[in-house]
Amino acid sequence: MKAFADREIKAGNYPIIHGVFGGKTGLRDGSMPGSQDAGDTSLGVVDACQGRFTDEELQSWLAQDSVILFTASKFYQAPPFCAAVVVPGSIAA
């Protein structure tokens, strides 16, 4: 992911790198994409919509300036179409 982002930044592009974390199969990547330069040169997006993550994982994604997508499913007794986008303070500022 980082090599792709670096190449695209060098080419003058703004890469948005999307990683899917967890799913019904239980497969997980070892790392999720982070944003570079507080989102000024690239944006890392973690799709954590399934809600299968720990507080430590959430904190690690925020520490690397990842934008986090989350949907509150029926499992959480949430209303229909309930969702959230968690934006790190360094990007929201």
XYZ file of C-alpha atoms in Angstrom:
93
model
C 0.000 0.000 0.000
C 2.725 2.451 0.932
C 4.664 1.831 -2.286
C 1.496 2.519 -4.301
C 0.800 5.710 -2.325
C 4.384 6.932 -2.685
C 4.353 6.303 -6.440
C 1.051 8.123 -6.919
C 2.103 11.081 -4.757
C 5.318 11.371 -6.775
C 3.197 11.394 -9.960
C 1.214 14.332 -8.565
C -1.882 12.346 -7.638
C -3.841 12.162 -4.392
C -4.294 8.459 -3.596
C -7.192 7.272 -1.489
C -6.291 3.826 -0.196
C -9.134 1.663 1.050
C -8.654 -1.394 3.251
C -11.381 -3.768 4.402
C -10.951 -4.936 7.969
C -12.582 -8.169 8.971
C -15.609 -9.806 7.572
C -17.791 -12.815 7.943
C -14.916 -15.115 6.976
C -12.699 -13.837 9.798
C -9.828 -12.979 7.428
C -7.839 -9.882 8.352
C -4.943 -8.072 6.743
C -1.919 -7.445 8.907
C -2.132 -3.694 8.388
C -4.641 -1.070 7.364
C -3.846 2.016 5.281
C -2.905 5.212 7.029
C -3.025 8.751 5.695
C 0.204 10.559 4.904
C 0.953 14.085 6.149
C -2.316 14.260 8.137
C -4.256 13.647 4.933
C -2.549 16.387 2.925
C -0.914 14.008 0.426
C -2.957 10.783 0.742
C -5.964 9.398 2.555
C -6.153 5.994 4.212
C -9.660 4.618 4.709
C -10.398 1.626 6.937
C -13.678 -0.112 6.153
C -14.566 -1.493 9.580
C -18.267 -1.657 8.808
C -18.657 -5.146 10.195
C -17.728 -3.889 13.668
C -15.322 -6.759 14.261
C -12.473 -4.770 15.790
C -11.053 -4.061 19.212
C -10.600 -0.714 20.907
C -6.832 -1.142 20.479
C -7.258 -1.611 16.724
C -9.465 1.479 16.523
C -6.884 3.519 18.421
C -4.062 2.285 16.161
C -5.988 3.344 13.033
C -6.630 6.794 14.502
C -2.938 7.073 15.422
C -1.998 6.532 11.761
C -4.597 9.117 10.645
C -6.947 6.626 9.003
C -10.540 7.605 8.303
C -12.737 4.809 9.670
C -16.070 3.689 8.228
C -18.510 1.921 10.525
C -22.090 0.746 10.172
C -24.237 -0.101 13.148
C -26.046 -3.252 12.123
C -29.020 -5.008 13.620
C -26.538 -6.780 15.870
C -26.126 -3.460 17.718
C -29.927 -2.893 17.652
C -29.343 0.208 15.555
C -31.940 1.911 13.378
C -31.899 1.239 9.611
C -29.093 2.840 7.607
C -27.224 3.914 10.740
C -23.535 4.581 10.115
C -20.573 6.694 11.154
C -17.389 8.062 9.676
C -14.674 8.544 12.294
C -12.273 11.286 11.219
C -8.994 11.707 13.145
C -8.488 15.115 14.711
C -5.387 15.760 12.610
C -7.476 15.517 9.424
C -10.596 17.215 10.777
C -8.609 20.230 11.968
